[in-house]
Coordinates of C-alpha atoms in Angstrom, one line a residue:
Chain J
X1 CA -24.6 -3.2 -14.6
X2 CA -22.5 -3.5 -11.9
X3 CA -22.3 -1.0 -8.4
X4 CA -20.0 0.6 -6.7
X5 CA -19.1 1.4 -3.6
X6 CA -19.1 5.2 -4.2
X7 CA -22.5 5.4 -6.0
X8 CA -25.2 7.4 -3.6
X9 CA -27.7 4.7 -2.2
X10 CA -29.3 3.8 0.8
X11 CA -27.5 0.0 1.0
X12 CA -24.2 1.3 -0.2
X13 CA -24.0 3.9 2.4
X14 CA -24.8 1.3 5.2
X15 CA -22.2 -1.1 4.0
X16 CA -19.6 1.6 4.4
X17 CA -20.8 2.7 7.3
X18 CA -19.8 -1.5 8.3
X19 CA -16.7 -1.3 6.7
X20 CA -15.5 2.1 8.6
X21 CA -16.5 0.7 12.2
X22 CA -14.6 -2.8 11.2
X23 CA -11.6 -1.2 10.4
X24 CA -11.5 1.2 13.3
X25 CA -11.8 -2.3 15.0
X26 CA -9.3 -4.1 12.8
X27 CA -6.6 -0.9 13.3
X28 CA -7.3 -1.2 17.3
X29 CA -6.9 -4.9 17.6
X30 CA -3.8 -5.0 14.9
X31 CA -1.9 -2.2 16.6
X32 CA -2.6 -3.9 20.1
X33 CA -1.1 -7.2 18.5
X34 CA 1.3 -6.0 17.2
X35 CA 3.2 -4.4 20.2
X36 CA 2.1 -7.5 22.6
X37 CA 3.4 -9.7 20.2
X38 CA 7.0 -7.4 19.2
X39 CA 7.1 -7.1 23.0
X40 CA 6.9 -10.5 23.4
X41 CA 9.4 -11.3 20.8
X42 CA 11.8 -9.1 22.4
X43 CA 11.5 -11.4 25.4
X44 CA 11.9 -14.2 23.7
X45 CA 15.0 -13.2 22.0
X46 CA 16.0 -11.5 25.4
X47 CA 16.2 -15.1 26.4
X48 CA 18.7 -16.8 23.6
X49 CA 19.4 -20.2 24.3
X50 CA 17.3 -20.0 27.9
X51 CA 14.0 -20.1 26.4
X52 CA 12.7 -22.9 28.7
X53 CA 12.9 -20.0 31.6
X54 CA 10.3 -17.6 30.0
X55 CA 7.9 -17.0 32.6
X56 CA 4.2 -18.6 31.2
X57 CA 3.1 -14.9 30.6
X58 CA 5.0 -14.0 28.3
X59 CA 4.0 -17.0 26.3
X60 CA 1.1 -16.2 27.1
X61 CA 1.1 -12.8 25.6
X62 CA 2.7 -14.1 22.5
X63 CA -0.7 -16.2 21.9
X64 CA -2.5 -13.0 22.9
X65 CA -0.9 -11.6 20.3
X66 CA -1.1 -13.8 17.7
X67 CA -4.9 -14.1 18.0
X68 CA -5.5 -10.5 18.0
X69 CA -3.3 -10.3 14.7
X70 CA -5.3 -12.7 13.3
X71 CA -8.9 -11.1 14.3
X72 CA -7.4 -7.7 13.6
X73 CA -6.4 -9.3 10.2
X74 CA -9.9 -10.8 9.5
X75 CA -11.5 -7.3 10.2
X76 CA -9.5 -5.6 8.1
X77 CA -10.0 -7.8 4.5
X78 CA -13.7 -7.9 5.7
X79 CA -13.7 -4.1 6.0
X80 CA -11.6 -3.4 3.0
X81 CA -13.7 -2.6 -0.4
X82 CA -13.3 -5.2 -2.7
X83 CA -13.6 -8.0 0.2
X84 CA -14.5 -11.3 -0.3
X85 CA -18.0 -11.8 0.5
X86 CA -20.7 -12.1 -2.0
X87 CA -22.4 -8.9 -1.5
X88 CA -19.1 -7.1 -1.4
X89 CA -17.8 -8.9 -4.7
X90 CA -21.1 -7.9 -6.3
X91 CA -20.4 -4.1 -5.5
X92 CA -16.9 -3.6 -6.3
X93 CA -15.4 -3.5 -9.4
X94 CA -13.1 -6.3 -10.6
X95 CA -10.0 -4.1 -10.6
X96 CA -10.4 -1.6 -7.6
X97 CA -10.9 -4.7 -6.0
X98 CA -7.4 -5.9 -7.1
X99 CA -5.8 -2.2 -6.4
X100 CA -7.2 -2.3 -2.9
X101 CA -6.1 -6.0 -2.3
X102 CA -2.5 -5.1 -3.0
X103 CA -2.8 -1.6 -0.7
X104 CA -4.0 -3.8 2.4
X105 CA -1.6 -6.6 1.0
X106 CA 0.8 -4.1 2.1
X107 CA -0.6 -2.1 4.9
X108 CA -0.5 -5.5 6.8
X109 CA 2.7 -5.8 5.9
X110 CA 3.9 -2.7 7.5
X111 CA 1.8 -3.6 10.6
X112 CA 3.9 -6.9 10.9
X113 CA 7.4 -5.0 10.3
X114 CA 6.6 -3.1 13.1
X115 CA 5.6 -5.7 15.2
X116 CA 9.0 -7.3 14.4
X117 CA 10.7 -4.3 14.8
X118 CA 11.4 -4.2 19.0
X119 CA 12.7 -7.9 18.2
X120 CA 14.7 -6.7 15.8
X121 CA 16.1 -3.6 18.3
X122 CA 16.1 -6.0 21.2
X123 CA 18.6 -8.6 19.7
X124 CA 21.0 -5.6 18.2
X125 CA 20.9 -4.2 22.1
X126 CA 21.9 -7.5 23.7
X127 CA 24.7 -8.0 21.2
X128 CA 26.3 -4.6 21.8
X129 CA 26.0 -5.1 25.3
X130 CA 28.2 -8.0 24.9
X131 CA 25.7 -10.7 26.4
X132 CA 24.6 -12.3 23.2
X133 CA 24.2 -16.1 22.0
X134 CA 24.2 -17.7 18.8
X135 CA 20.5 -17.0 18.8
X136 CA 20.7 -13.0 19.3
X137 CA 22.6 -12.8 15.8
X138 CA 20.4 -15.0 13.9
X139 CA 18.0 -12.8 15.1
X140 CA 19.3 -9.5 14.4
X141 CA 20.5 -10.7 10.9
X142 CA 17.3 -12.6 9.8
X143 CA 15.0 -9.7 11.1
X144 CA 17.2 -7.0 9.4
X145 CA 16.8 -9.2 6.1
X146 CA 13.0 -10.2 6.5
X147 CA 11.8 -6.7 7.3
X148 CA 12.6 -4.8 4.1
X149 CA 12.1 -8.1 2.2
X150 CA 8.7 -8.5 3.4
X151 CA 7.6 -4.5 2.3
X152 CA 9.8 -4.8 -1.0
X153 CA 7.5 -8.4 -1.9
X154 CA 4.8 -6.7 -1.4
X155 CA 5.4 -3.6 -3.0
X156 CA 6.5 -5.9 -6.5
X157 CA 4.4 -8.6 -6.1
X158 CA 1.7 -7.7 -3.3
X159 CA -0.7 -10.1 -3.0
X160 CA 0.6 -12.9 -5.4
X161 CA 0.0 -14.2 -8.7
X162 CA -3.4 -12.9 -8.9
X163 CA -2.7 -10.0 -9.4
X164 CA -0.4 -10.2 -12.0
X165 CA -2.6 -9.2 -14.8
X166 CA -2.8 -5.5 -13.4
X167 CA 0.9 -5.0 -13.0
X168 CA 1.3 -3.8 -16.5
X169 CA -1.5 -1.2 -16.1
X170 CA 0.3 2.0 -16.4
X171 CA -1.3 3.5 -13.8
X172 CA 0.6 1.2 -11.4
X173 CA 3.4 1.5 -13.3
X174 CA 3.4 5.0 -12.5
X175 CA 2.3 4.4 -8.9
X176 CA 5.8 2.2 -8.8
X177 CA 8.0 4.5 -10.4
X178 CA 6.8 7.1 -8.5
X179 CA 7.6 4.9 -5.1
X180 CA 10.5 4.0 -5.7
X181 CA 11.7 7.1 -7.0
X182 CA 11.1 8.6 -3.2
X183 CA 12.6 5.3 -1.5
X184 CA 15.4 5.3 -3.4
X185 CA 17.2 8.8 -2.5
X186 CA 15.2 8.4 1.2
X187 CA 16.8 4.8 1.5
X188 CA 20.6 7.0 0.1
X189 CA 20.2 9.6 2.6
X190 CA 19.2 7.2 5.5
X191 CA 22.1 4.7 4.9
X192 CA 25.0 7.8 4.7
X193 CA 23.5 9.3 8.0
X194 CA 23.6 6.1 9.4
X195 CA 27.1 5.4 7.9
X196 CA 28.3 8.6 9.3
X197 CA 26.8 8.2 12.8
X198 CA 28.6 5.2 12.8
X199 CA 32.1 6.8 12.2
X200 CA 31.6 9.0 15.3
X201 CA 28.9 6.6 17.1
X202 CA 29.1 3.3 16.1
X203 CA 27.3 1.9 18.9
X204 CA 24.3 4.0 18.4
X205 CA 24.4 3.6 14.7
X206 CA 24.2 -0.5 15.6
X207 CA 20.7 0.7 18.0
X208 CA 19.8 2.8 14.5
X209 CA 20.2 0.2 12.1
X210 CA 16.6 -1.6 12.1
X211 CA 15.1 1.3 12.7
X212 CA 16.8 3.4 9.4
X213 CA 16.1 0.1 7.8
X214 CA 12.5 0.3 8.5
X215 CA 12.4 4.2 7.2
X216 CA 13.8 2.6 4.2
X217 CA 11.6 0.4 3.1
X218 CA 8.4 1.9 4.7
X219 CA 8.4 5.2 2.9
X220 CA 8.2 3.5 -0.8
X221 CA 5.7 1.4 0.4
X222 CA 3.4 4.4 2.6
X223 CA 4.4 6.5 -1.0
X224 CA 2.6 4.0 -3.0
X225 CA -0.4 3.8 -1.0
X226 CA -0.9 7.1 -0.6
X227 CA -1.0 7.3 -4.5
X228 CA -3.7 4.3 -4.6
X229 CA -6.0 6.5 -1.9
X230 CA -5.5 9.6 -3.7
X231 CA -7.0 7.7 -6.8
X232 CA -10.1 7.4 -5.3
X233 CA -11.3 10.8 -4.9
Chain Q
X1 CA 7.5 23.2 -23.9
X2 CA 7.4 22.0 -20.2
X3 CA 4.8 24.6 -19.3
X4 CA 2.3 23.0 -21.0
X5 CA -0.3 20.2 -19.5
X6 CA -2.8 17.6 -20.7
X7 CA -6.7 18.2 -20.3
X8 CA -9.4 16.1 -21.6
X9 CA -13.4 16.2 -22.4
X10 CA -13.5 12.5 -20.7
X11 CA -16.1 13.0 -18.9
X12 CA -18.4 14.9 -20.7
X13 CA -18.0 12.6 -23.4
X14 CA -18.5 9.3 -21.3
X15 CA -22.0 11.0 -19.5
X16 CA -22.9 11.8 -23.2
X17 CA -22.8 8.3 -24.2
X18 CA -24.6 7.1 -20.8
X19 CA -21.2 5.2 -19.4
X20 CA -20.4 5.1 -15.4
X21 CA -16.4 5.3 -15.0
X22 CA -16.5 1.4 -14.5
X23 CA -18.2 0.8 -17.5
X24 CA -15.8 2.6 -19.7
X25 CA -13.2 1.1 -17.9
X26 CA -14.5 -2.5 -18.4
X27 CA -14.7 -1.4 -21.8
X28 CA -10.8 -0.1 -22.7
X29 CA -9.6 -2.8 -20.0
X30 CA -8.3 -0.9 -17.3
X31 CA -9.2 -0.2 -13.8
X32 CA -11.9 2.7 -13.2
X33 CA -8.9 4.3 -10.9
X34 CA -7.3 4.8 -14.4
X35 CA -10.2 5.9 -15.6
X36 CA -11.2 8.8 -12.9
X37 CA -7.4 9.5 -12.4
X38 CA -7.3 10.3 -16.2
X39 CA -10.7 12.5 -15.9
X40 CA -9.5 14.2 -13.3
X41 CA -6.1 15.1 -14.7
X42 CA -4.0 13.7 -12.3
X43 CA -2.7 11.1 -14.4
X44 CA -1.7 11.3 -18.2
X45 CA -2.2 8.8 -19.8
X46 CA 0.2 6.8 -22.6
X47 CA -0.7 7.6 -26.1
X48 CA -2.0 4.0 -26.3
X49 CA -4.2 4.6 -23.9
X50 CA -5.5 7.7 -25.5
X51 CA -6.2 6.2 -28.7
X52 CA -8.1 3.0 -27.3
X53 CA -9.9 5.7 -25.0
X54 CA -11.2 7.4 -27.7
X55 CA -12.0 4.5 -29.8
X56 CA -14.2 3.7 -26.8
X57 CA -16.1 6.6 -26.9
X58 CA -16.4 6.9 -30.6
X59 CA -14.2 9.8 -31.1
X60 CA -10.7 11.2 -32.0
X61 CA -8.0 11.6 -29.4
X62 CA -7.7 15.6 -30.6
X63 CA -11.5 16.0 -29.5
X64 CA -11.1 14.1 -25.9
X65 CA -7.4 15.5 -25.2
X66 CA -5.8 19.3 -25.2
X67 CA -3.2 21.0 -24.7
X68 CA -3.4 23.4 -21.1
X69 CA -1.1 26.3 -20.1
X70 CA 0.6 26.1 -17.3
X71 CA 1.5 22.8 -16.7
X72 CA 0.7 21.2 -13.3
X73 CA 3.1 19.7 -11.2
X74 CA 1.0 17.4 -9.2
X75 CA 1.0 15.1 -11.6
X76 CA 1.3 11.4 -11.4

């Protein structure tokens, strides 16, 4: 008979109690990375075509970055229920485990929009300030593209194929329809203030854009994991 | 029509026949999310889903389902 993570013993409670202290760990190290590595980004971007002059720190900082990402990363799926080690496979559930994969699927996602968002602000500000290269609008244009692609992949299809035996669970379903029916009039209202501030503004609407952007795509994706948490209790 | 909601015996019957939430889940081939979200009312479930429930738990769908008065708005 299998266990499960919520059931009231003595070796269950101490692997929570694990899990809790790894993921304060994983949020601290993941929100650390992510601003020293959108910072960094921002740099590097600030620098177009004269990367060769970035000072070794901010290099530097980058790698800082990227390594606390990836610990931060490792902490989380360790701390998550439904992780892979033996003992956790054993105690979880075959399913919650693949509902909590594709909630922390998508919580890391988030984390990495918002590391990309300063990049993202950065290149937009150097091109309205009329100093831009080639570089700054590939930037901007990419980033405005991979952001809401990377939430809206894995709000359809978080976590890959594996998961695609659950999608037609109605539950989900209902978790989906449910998303999207919040993102869709936030993402409408978002867009027309932003079209309107650009009538009057259009230079702050440009500063706006990644930033309404990421509202857009954030608040299906928050609305969807809020519904998987509430499922718990 | 609107004013009415869906409750359900889920529980009692699933304790009476000795299952966890997991089990009857494994058993009907959903997640046990489904499974406590439908116990708990905060999710109604298809009619599909209500029939292989109860099928699950040896019974009728008119015994494990009722209608309640008012209907609740959290629903998912």
């Amino acid at each position: 008979m299998p266990l499960f993570i919520n059931e009231d013993t003595d070796a269950l409670i101490r692997l929570e109690q694990q899990r809790g202290r790894n993921a304060h760990v994983a949020r601290l190290i993941l929100g650390v990375g992510a601003v020293v590595l959108g910072a960094s980004a921002a740099r590097v971007c600030g620098g177009g075509d004269k990367v060769a002059t970035i000072p070794l720190t901010v290099w530097t900082m980058i790698a800082a970055g990227l390594v606390m990402l990836v610990m931060g990363g490792w902490l989380a799926w360790r701390s998550w229920p439904g992780s892979s080690s033996t003992l956790l496979l054993r105690l979880s559930g075959e399913r919650d485990k693949v509902h909590n994969k594709q909630a922390r699927y998508m919580l890391i996602t988030l984390i990495a929009a918002i590391g990309m968002l300063p990049a993202a602000f950065q290149a937009s500000s150097i091109i309205l300030a009329r100093h831009s290269v080639w570089s700054d609008w590939v930037m901007a244009i990419l980033l405005s593209a991979l952001i809401p692609g990377l939430i809206l992949g894995a709000l359809l299809n978080g976590g890959g194929t594996k998961l695609d035996y659950i999608y037609d669970e109605e539950l989900i379903q209902s978790f989906r329809a449910r998303a999207l029916g919040v993102g869709y009039p936030t993402a409408m209202l978002v867009l027309a203030a932003l079209f309107w501030l650009g009538l009057f503004r259009p230079n702050w609407a440009v500063l706006a854009a990644p930033s309404a952007l990421l509202i857009c795509v954030t608040v299906p994706a928050w609305t969807f994991a809020w519904l998987n948490l509430r499922s718990e209790r | 029509m609107n004013d009415r909601g869906l409750g359900n015996h889920l529980r009692a019957f699933r304790t009476e026949r000795g299952l966890t939430q997991a089990e009857l889940a494994q058993k009907v081939g959903v997640s046990r999310k489904t499974v406590n979200t439908v116990e708990n009312s905060v999710f109604i479930p298809s009619t599909l889903l209500a029939l292989v429930l109860a099928e699950a738990l040896e019974t009728n769908v008119e015994s494990l389902f009722f209608l309640t008065s008012p209907f609740r708005s959290d629903k998912i």
